[in-house]
Coordinates of C-alpha atoms and ligand atoms in Angstrom, one line a residue:
M1 CA -45.5 -3.0 -1.2
L2 CA -44.8 0.4 0.3
Q3 CA -44.3 3.2 -2.2
L4 CA -40.7 4.2 -1.9
L5 CA -39.5 7.8 -1.8
F6 CA -35.8 8.3 -2.3
P7 CA -34.3 11.8 -1.7
L8 CA -32.7 12.2 -5.1
P9 CA -30.5 15.4 -5.2
A10 CA -32.0 18.3 -6.9
P11 CA -29.9 18.2 -10.1
V12 CA -30.8 14.5 -10.6
L13 CA -34.5 15.3 -10.1
S14 CA -34.2 18.2 -12.5
A15 CA -32.6 16.0 -15.2
I16 CA -35.3 13.3 -14.8
N17 CA -38.0 15.9 -14.9
R18 CA -36.7 17.6 -18.1
L19 CA -36.5 14.1 -19.9
E20 CA -40.1 13.3 -18.6
E21 CA -41.4 16.7 -19.8
A22 CA -40.0 16.0 -23.2
G23 CA -41.9 12.8 -23.2
F24 CA -39.2 10.2 -22.3
A25 CA -39.1 7.8 -19.5
A26 CA -36.2 8.4 -17.2
Y27 CA -34.8 6.8 -14.0
A28 CA -32.0 6.8 -11.6
V29 CA -30.3 3.4 -12.0
G30 CA -27.8 0.9 -10.8
G31 CA -25.5 1.6 -7.8
C32 CA -27.4 4.6 -6.5
V33 CA -30.7 2.7 -6.3
R34 CA -29.0 -0.2 -4.6
D35 CA -27.4 2.1 -2.0
F36 CA -30.8 3.9 -1.4
V37 CA -32.5 0.5 -0.8
L38 CA -29.7 -0.5 1.7
G39 CA -30.0 2.9 3.4
M40 CA -26.5 3.9 2.4
Q41 CA -25.5 7.2 0.9
P42 CA -24.9 6.9 -2.9
H43 CA -21.5 8.3 -4.1
D44 CA -22.7 9.0 -7.6
Y45 CA -25.9 8.9 -9.7
D46 CA -26.5 7.4 -13.1
I47 CA -29.6 8.1 -15.1
C48 CA -31.1 6.0 -17.8
T49 CA -33.7 7.1 -20.3
A50 CA -35.7 6.2 -23.4
A51 CA -34.4 9.4 -25.1
S52 CA -31.7 8.8 -27.8
P53 CA -28.4 10.6 -27.5
E54 CA -29.5 13.1 -30.1
E55 CA -32.8 13.7 -28.3
M56 CA -30.7 14.2 -25.0
Q57 CA -28.5 16.8 -26.7
R58 CA -31.5 18.6 -27.9
I59 CA -33.2 18.6 -24.4
F60 CA -30.0 19.7 -22.6
A61 CA -28.9 22.2 -25.4
R62 CA -28.6 24.9 -22.8
E63 CA -26.4 22.9 -20.5
R64 CA -22.7 22.0 -20.8
T65 CA -22.5 18.5 -22.0
I66 CA -19.6 16.1 -22.5
E67 CA -19.8 13.4 -25.2
T68 CA -18.7 10.6 -22.9
G69 CA -19.7 7.7 -25.1
L70 CA -22.3 8.7 -27.5
K71 CA -22.0 5.4 -29.5
H72 CA -22.9 3.6 -26.4
G73 CA -25.6 6.1 -25.6
T74 CA -24.0 8.0 -22.9
L75 CA -23.9 11.8 -22.5
T76 CA -22.6 13.6 -19.4
V77 CA -24.7 16.6 -18.6
M78 CA -23.6 19.3 -16.1
I79 CA -26.5 20.5 -13.9
D80 CA -25.6 23.0 -11.2
S81 CA -22.0 21.9 -11.6
M82 CA -23.0 18.2 -10.9
P83 CA -21.9 15.9 -13.7
L84 CA -24.6 13.4 -14.5
E85 CA -24.1 10.4 -16.8
I86 CA -27.3 9.9 -18.7
T87 CA -27.5 6.8 -20.9
T88 CA -30.1 5.6 -23.4
F89 CA -31.8 2.3 -22.5
R90 CA -29.6 -0.3 -24.1
R91 CA -29.6 -3.9 -25.1
D92 CA -26.3 -5.5 -25.7
G93 CA -25.5 -7.5 -28.8
E94 CA -23.5 -10.7 -28.7
Y95 CA -20.5 -11.0 -26.5
L96 CA -17.7 -12.4 -28.7
D97 CA -14.5 -11.5 -26.8
G98 CA -15.6 -12.4 -23.2
R99 CA -15.7 -8.8 -22.2
H100 CA -17.5 -6.4 -24.5
P101 CA -20.7 -6.7 -26.5
S102 CA -20.0 -6.6 -30.2
S103 CA -22.7 -4.1 -30.7
V104 CA -25.3 -2.2 -28.6
S105 CA -28.7 -1.1 -29.7
F106 CA -31.2 1.3 -28.2
T107 CA -34.6 0.3 -26.8
D108 CA -37.5 2.1 -25.1
A109 CA -38.0 -0.6 -22.5
V110 CA -36.3 0.0 -19.2
E111 CA -36.7 -3.8 -18.3
E112 CA -34.5 -4.6 -21.2
D113 CA -31.8 -2.2 -20.0
L114 CA -32.0 -3.8 -16.5
S115 CA -31.7 -7.2 -17.9
R116 CA -28.2 -6.6 -19.3
R117 CA -26.9 -5.6 -15.8
D118 CA -24.7 -7.8 -13.7
F119 CA -26.4 -8.5 -10.4
T120 CA -30.0 -8.3 -9.2
V121 CA -29.0 -5.7 -6.6
N122 CA -27.5 -3.5 -9.3
A123 CA -30.5 -4.0 -11.7
M124 CA -33.1 -1.6 -10.2
A125 CA -34.3 1.7 -11.6
Y126 CA -36.1 4.4 -9.6
S127 CA -38.1 7.4 -10.7
P128 CA -40.0 9.8 -8.5
V129 CA -42.9 9.6 -10.9
R130 CA -42.9 5.9 -11.9
G131 CA -41.6 4.3 -8.6
L132 CA -39.2 1.4 -8.3
C133 CA -38.7 -0.8 -11.4
D134 CA -37.3 -4.1 -10.1
P135 CA -38.1 -7.0 -12.5
F136 CA -35.3 -9.2 -11.1
H137 CA -36.2 -8.8 -7.4
G138 CA -33.1 -6.8 -6.4
R139 CA -34.9 -5.2 -3.5
E140 CA -35.6 -8.7 -2.1
D141 CA -32.1 -9.7 -2.6
C142 CA -31.0 -6.4 -0.8
E143 CA -33.1 -7.4 2.1
K144 CA -31.9 -11.0 2.2
G145 CA -28.4 -9.8 1.6
I146 CA -27.3 -11.8 -1.4
I147 CA -25.4 -11.3 -4.7
R148 CA -27.2 -13.1 -7.5
S149 CA -26.6 -12.8 -11.2
V150 CA -29.4 -11.4 -13.4
G151 CA -30.5 -14.5 -15.4
D152 CA -28.4 -17.5 -16.0
A153 CA -25.1 -17.0 -14.0
E154 CA -22.9 -19.1 -16.3
K155 CA -24.1 -17.2 -19.4
R156 CA -23.6 -13.8 -17.7
F157 CA -20.0 -14.6 -16.6
T158 CA -19.2 -16.1 -20.0
E159 CA -20.4 -12.9 -21.7
D160 CA -18.1 -10.7 -19.5
A161 CA -15.5 -12.4 -17.2
L162 CA -15.0 -9.1 -15.4
R163 CA -18.3 -9.8 -13.6
I164 CA -16.5 -12.6 -11.7
L165 CA -14.4 -10.1 -9.8
R166 CA -17.2 -7.6 -9.5
A167 CA -19.2 -10.3 -7.7
L168 CA -16.4 -10.8 -5.2
R169 CA -16.0 -7.0 -4.8
F170 CA -19.7 -6.4 -4.1
S171 CA -19.9 -9.4 -1.8
A172 CA -16.9 -8.1 0.2
R173 CA -18.1 -4.5 0.3
L174 CA -21.7 -5.3 1.3
S175 CA -21.0 -8.4 3.3
F176 CA -23.5 -10.2 1.2
P177 CA -22.8 -13.9 0.5
I178 CA -22.9 -14.9 -3.2
E179 CA -25.9 -17.1 -4.1
K180 CA -25.0 -20.8 -4.8
K181 CA -25.5 -20.9 -8.6
T182 CA -23.7 -17.6 -9.1
A183 CA -20.9 -18.7 -6.9
D184 CA -20.5 -22.1 -8.6
A185 CA -20.6 -20.4 -12.0
L186 CA -17.9 -17.9 -11.2
V187 CA -15.6 -20.5 -9.7
S188 CA -16.0 -22.8 -12.7
L189 CA -15.3 -20.0 -15.1
R190 CA -12.4 -18.4 -13.2
D191 CA -9.8 -19.2 -15.8
T192 CA -11.7 -16.8 -18.3
L193 CA -10.3 -14.0 -16.3
Q194 CA -7.2 -14.3 -18.6
K195 CA -9.2 -12.4 -21.1
I196 CA -9.7 -9.4 -19.0
S197 CA -7.3 -6.4 -19.2
R198 CA -4.8 -6.2 -16.4
E199 CA -5.9 -2.7 -15.5
R200 CA -9.5 -3.8 -14.9
I201 CA -8.4 -6.7 -12.8
A202 CA -6.2 -4.3 -10.8
A203 CA -9.1 -1.9 -10.2
E204 CA -11.5 -4.7 -9.1
L205 CA -9.0 -6.3 -6.9
S206 CA -8.1 -3.0 -5.1
G207 CA -11.8 -2.5 -4.6
L208 CA -12.2 -6.0 -3.2
L209 CA -9.2 -5.5 -0.7
M210 CA -11.0 -2.5 0.7
G211 CA -14.3 -4.3 1.4
R212 CA -15.1 -4.9 5.1
D213 CA -15.6 -8.6 4.4
C214 CA -12.6 -9.2 2.2
T215 CA -11.0 -11.8 4.4
R216 CA -13.9 -14.1 4.1
I217 CA -14.2 -13.6 0.3
L218 CA -10.4 -14.0 -0.3
S219 CA -10.3 -17.2 1.6
R220 CA -13.5 -18.7 0.3
F221 CA -12.6 -17.8 -3.3
S222 CA -8.9 -18.2 -3.4
P223 CA -8.9 -20.2 -6.7
V224 CA -10.4 -17.2 -8.4
I225 CA -7.8 -14.9 -7.0
F226 CA -5.1 -17.3 -8.1
S227 CA -6.5 -17.3 -11.5
A228 CA -6.3 -13.6 -11.6
I229 CA -2.7 -13.6 -10.1
P230 CA -1.2 -17.0 -10.8
Q231 CA 2.1 -16.0 -8.9
L232 CA 0.1 -16.2 -5.7
A233 CA -1.0 -19.8 -6.2
F234 CA 1.8 -21.3 -4.2
L235 CA 0.4 -19.6 -1.1
A236 CA -2.6 -21.9 -1.2
G237 CA -3.4 -23.3 2.3
E238 CA -2.1 -22.1 5.7
K239 CA 0.1 -19.3 4.1
W240 CA -2.9 -17.8 2.3
L241 CA -5.0 -17.7 5.5
Q242 CA -2.1 -16.1 7.3
T243 CA -2.0 -13.5 4.4
V244 CA -5.7 -12.6 4.3
S245 CA -6.3 -12.6 8.0
M246 CA -4.1 -9.5 8.3
L247 CA -6.4 -7.4 6.1
P248 CA -9.1 -6.4 8.7
C249 CA -6.3 -4.9 10.9
C250 CA -5.1 -2.7 8.0
P251 CA -6.3 0.9 7.6
A252 CA -8.4 1.7 4.4
D253 CA -5.3 2.6 2.4
P254 CA -4.9 0.7 -0.9
M255 CA -1.1 0.7 -0.7
I256 CA -1.1 -0.9 2.7
R257 CA -3.7 -3.5 1.7
L258 CA -1.8 -4.5 -1.4
A259 CA 1.3 -4.8 0.7
A260 CA -0.6 -7.0 3.1
L261 CA -1.8 -9.2 0.2
L262 CA 1.7 -9.5 -1.2
R263 CA 3.9 -9.6 1.8
L264 CA 4.7 -13.3 1.6
C265 CA 4.6 -13.6 -2.2
H266 CA 8.0 -15.1 -2.9
P267 CA 8.4 -18.9 -2.1
S268 CA 11.6 -18.2 -0.2
G269 CA 9.7 -15.9 2.2
E270 CA 12.6 -13.6 2.2
E271 CA 11.6 -10.0 2.5
E272 CA 13.7 -8.5 -0.2
R273 CA 12.6 -11.2 -2.6
C274 CA 9.0 -10.8 -1.7
A275 CA 9.3 -7.0 -2.2
A276 CA 10.8 -7.5 -5.7
Q277 CA 8.1 -10.1 -6.5
A278 CA 5.3 -7.7 -5.2
R279 CA 6.7 -5.1 -7.5
A280 CA 6.7 -7.4 -10.4
I281 CA 3.2 -8.6 -9.9
L282 CA 1.8 -5.0 -9.6
L283 CA 3.8 -3.9 -12.7
G284 CA 2.0 -6.9 -14.4
L285 CA -1.2 -5.3 -13.3
K286 CA -0.1 -2.0 -14.8
M287 CA -0.3 -0.1 -11.5
P288 CA 1.3 3.3 -11.3
V289 CA 5.0 3.6 -10.3
K290 CA 4.2 5.3 -7.0
M291 CA 2.2 2.2 -6.0
L292 CA 5.1 -0.1 -7.0
D293 CA 7.6 1.9 -5.0
G294 CA 5.4 2.2 -2.0
V295 CA 4.3 -1.5 -1.8
Q296 CA 7.8 -2.7 -2.5
Q297 CA 9.1 -0.6 0.4
L298 CA 6.4 -1.8 2.8
V299 CA 7.1 -5.4 2.0
E300 CA 10.8 -5.1 2.2
Y301 CA 10.8 -3.3 5.6
Q302 CA 7.8 -5.3 7.1
C303 CA 10.0 -6.8 9.8
L304 CA 12.5 -4.0 10.2
H305 CA 12.8 -3.1 13.9
L306 CA 11.9 0.5 14.4
D307 CA 12.6 2.3 17.7
E308 CA 13.6 5.7 18.9
E309 CA 17.2 5.0 18.0
N310 CA 16.6 4.5 14.2
L311 CA 13.5 6.6 13.8
Q312 CA 15.3 9.7 12.4
E313 CA 17.4 7.6 10.0
M314 CA 14.2 5.9 8.7
L315 CA 12.5 9.4 8.4
W316 CA 15.4 10.3 6.2
R317 CA 15.3 7.0 4.1
L318 CA 11.5 6.8 3.7
Q319 CA 10.4 10.4 4.3
E320 CA 7.4 11.4 6.3
E321 CA 4.7 9.7 4.2
G322 CA 6.7 6.5 3.8
L323 CA 7.7 6.1 7.5
Q324 CA 4.1 6.9 8.6
R325 CA 2.8 4.2 6.3
L326 CA 5.4 1.7 7.4
L327 CA 4.5 2.3 11.0
R328 CA 0.8 1.7 10.3
F329 CA 1.7 -1.4 8.3
Q330 CA 3.8 -2.9 11.0
Q331 CA 1.2 -2.0 13.5
A332 CA -1.5 -3.9 11.6
L333 CA 0.9 -6.8 11.3
A334 CA 1.4 -6.8 15.2
A335 CA -2.4 -6.6 15.7
A336 CA -2.9 -9.5 13.4
E337 CA -0.2 -11.6 15.1
G338 CA -1.6 -10.8 18.5
R339 CA 1.4 -8.6 19.6
D340 CA 0.9 -5.2 21.3
P341 CA 0.2 -2.6 18.7
H342 CA 0.5 0.2 21.2
P343 CA 4.3 0.9 20.7
F344 CA 3.7 2.0 17.2
D345 CA 1.3 4.7 18.4
L346 CA 4.2 6.0 20.5
L347 CA 6.6 5.9 17.6
M348 CA 4.1 7.8 15.5
E349 CA 4.0 10.5 18.2
K350 CA 7.7 10.5 18.4
M351 CA 7.9 11.0 14.6
Q352 CA 5.6 14.0 14.9
T353 CA 7.7 15.4 17.7
L354 CA 10.8 15.0 15.5
L355 CA 9.2 16.7 12.5
Q356 CA 8.0 19.6 14.6
S357 CA 11.4 20.1 16.2
G358 CA 12.7 20.8 12.7
C359 CA 15.1 17.9 12.7
C360 CA 17.4 17.0 9.8
Y361 CA 15.9 14.4 7.6
Q362 CA 16.6 15.5 4.1
L363 CA 20.0 16.3 2.4
S364 CA 18.7 19.9 1.9
H365 CA 18.4 20.2 5.7
L366 CA 22.1 19.4 6.2
A367 CA 24.3 22.4 7.2
V368 CA 26.7 21.7 4.4
K369 CA 26.0 21.4 0.7
G370 CA 27.8 19.6 -2.1
S371 CA 29.5 22.7 -3.1
D372 CA 31.1 23.0 0.5
L373 CA 32.5 19.5 0.0
A374 CA 33.8 20.4 -3.5
A375 CA 35.6 23.3 -1.9
L376 CA 37.3 20.8 0.4
G377 CA 38.6 18.9 -2.6
L378 CA 36.0 16.1 -2.9
R379 CA 34.9 15.2 -6.4
G380 CA 32.2 13.2 -8.3
P381 CA 30.7 10.3 -6.4
A382 CA 32.8 10.9 -3.3
I383 CA 30.6 14.0 -2.6
G384 CA 27.4 11.9 -2.6
Q385 CA 29.0 9.3 -0.4
M386 CA 30.3 11.9 2.1
L387 CA 26.9 13.6 2.3
E388 CA 25.3 10.2 3.1
R389 CA 27.9 9.6 5.8
L390 CA 27.3 13.1 7.3
M391 CA 23.6 12.4 7.3
M392 CA 24.1 9.1 9.2
Q393 CA 26.2 11.0 11.8
V394 CA 23.5 13.6 12.2
V395 CA 20.5 11.4 12.4
H396 CA 22.2 9.2 15.0
H397 CA 23.2 12.3 16.9
K398 CA 26.9 11.6 16.6
I399 CA 27.6 15.1 15.5
P400 CA 25.3 18.2 15.6
N401 CA 24.0 19.6 12.4
I402 CA 26.3 22.6 12.4
K403 CA 28.5 23.7 9.5
N404 CA 31.9 23.7 11.4
E405 CA 31.3 20.5 13.1
L406 CA 30.4 18.8 9.8
I407 CA 33.4 20.3 8.0
N408 CA 35.7 19.0 10.7
F409 CA 34.3 15.6 10.3
V410 CA 34.8 15.8 6.5
R411 CA 38.4 17.1 7.0
Y412 CA 39.3 14.4 9.6
N413 CA 37.9 11.7 7.2
T414 CA 39.6 13.0 4.0
E415 CA 43.0 13.7 5.3
H416 CA 44.6 11.5 2.6
L417 CA 43.2 14.0 0.0
A418 CA 45.1 17.0 1.4
Ligands
ATP1 P1 -20.0 1.5 -7.2 O1 -20.7 2.0 -6.0 O2 -18.8 0.7 -7.0 O3 -19.8 2.6 -8.2 P2 -22.0 0.6 -9.1 O4 -23.0 -0.5 -8.9 O5 -22.4 2.0 -9.3 O6 -21.1 0.5 -7.8 P3 -20.4 0.8 -11.5 O7 -19.2 0.0 -11.9 O8 -20.3 2.2 -11.3 O9 -21.0 0.0 -10.2 O10 -21.5 0.4 -12.6 C1 -22.8 1.0 -12.7 C2 -23.8 0.0 -13.0 O11 -23.6 -0.4 -14.3 C3 -24.0 -1.2 -12.1 O12 -24.7 -1.0 -11.0 C4 -24.5 -2.2 -13.1 O13 -25.9 -2.1 -13.1 C5 -23.9 -1.9 -14.4 N1 -22.7 -2.5 -14.7 C6 -21.4 -2.0 -14.6 N2 -20.5 -2.9 -15.0 C7 -21.2 -4.0 -15.5 C8 -20.8 -5.2 -16.1 N3 -19.5 -5.5 -16.4 N4 -21.8 -6.0 -16.5 C9 -23.1 -5.7 -16.4 N5 -23.5 -4.6 -15.8 C10 -22.6 -3.7 -15.3
MG2 MG1 -21.0 3.6 -9.8

C-alpha cells in the first residue's frame, strides 16, 4: 500500500514531534484522519499518545495548557495559539448506564485506543513517522463509502446509545450507506435512545439535518427518529416523506432545517398548533430560547402570504433577520412543492431596498414617542395600543411618518378623551 503523507498543520506536527522526542508514540486520530483519507479539509485535530497526562504536562510545561479532562486523559495544549486536544491512549471499562464507561484506564497500545472508537472510518490514527494505523480497515471503508461499527455492532450500540444517532449523522454527512449489520443493530436498539441526554440528542439531530444526504437517512431510518422524538411518530408514512423531502431545498441554517422538520408536527396540521408543538418539542430537547422563538415563528408563518403590500409590516413584526429567514423558508417550501421560487428573490431585494431607504420598522423609528402620547392625555396600555395603530398606518403608507401627521391621527382617534 502506498505510504501516505498527510499535510498536518505545523502546530500538530510540532506537538507530535515533542511527544515522540520524549519517547512516547503520538498520532493524529479520529475525524481529522478520516477527512484526510477522504480528501476533505479537517476542521480540527485530535492527538492521542502513549504519554500519561502527567507526562504531557511535563513535556508541555512551557506551553499554556488547559486541564480539559485529566481524569479521562485529556489535556488541551496551546501551540502557536492553536488549541490541541491531546489524550492518552485509553481503554474503556464497562458501560453500565448505556452511555458512559464506568471507568477508563490508560494503555500504551494505540490499537487498543482505536478499538473503543465508534466506526471504522473514525478509528484510524496517523503519524508522520509511524504512518497510518488502521487495524479495523477504516481506509477501505472510506474508499467503499460505508459506515460500519468497530467490532460487534450490537455490543457497541448497547455500550453507548448515542452512537445510534452518530451513525446516522455520519451517514448523512458523508453520503455513506450504513453497513447491514450496523444498520440492523441500530434499528433494533433504537429505544435505548431514551437513556441519552436530551442535549446530546439535539446536537446529533441538528448535525444530521445539515447532512447532504439527510433526506435519505431520515426516510430510511424513520423509526429511529421517532424513538428520539416520539411526538413525531404520527407523521409516519406519506406525511413524513413530505416533511423530509423539503430538506434538500433548505439553506444550511439549523433554524430553517429544524422548522422544516417540525412544520407539520401537530396532528391537526394547523400552523399555529404546529408552531406551539414545535416549540414544545425543542424545549424538551433543551434548545436555547432563541431557537425556540425562531422555529416557532417560521412554522407559524410558513403559509403566510408575503407580498410588496405587507412586506414592511412583516419587517416590523419579525425584524430584518426574522423576515429574511421566513422568506428563505417559504422559498425552500415553494421549491420543494414545485412552485416558482423566484418571487421570493424579488421580495428579498425589495426588503433590502426598504432597509436602505431608512423606512420605519421599529417603534423607535416612529416620529412620535410614548411621551408625546402621554402629553396628549393617553395613559397606561392605551399608549402601547396607539403606538401599534400608528405603526400599522405608517407601514401601510396610510400616513407619512411625520410628527404632526401622527399627532393629528392620535387627536382624531381620541376625541372622546378631550
Ligand atoms: P466531526 O467532524 O463531526 O467533529 P469527529 O469524528 O471528529 O467528527 P467527534 O465527535 O469530534 O467526531 O469525536 C472525535 C472522535 O472520537 C471520533 O472520530 C471517534 O473516533 C471518537 N468518538 C467520539 N464519540 C464517540 C462515541 N460516542 N463512541 C466511540 N467513539 C467516539
Ligand atoms: Mg471532531
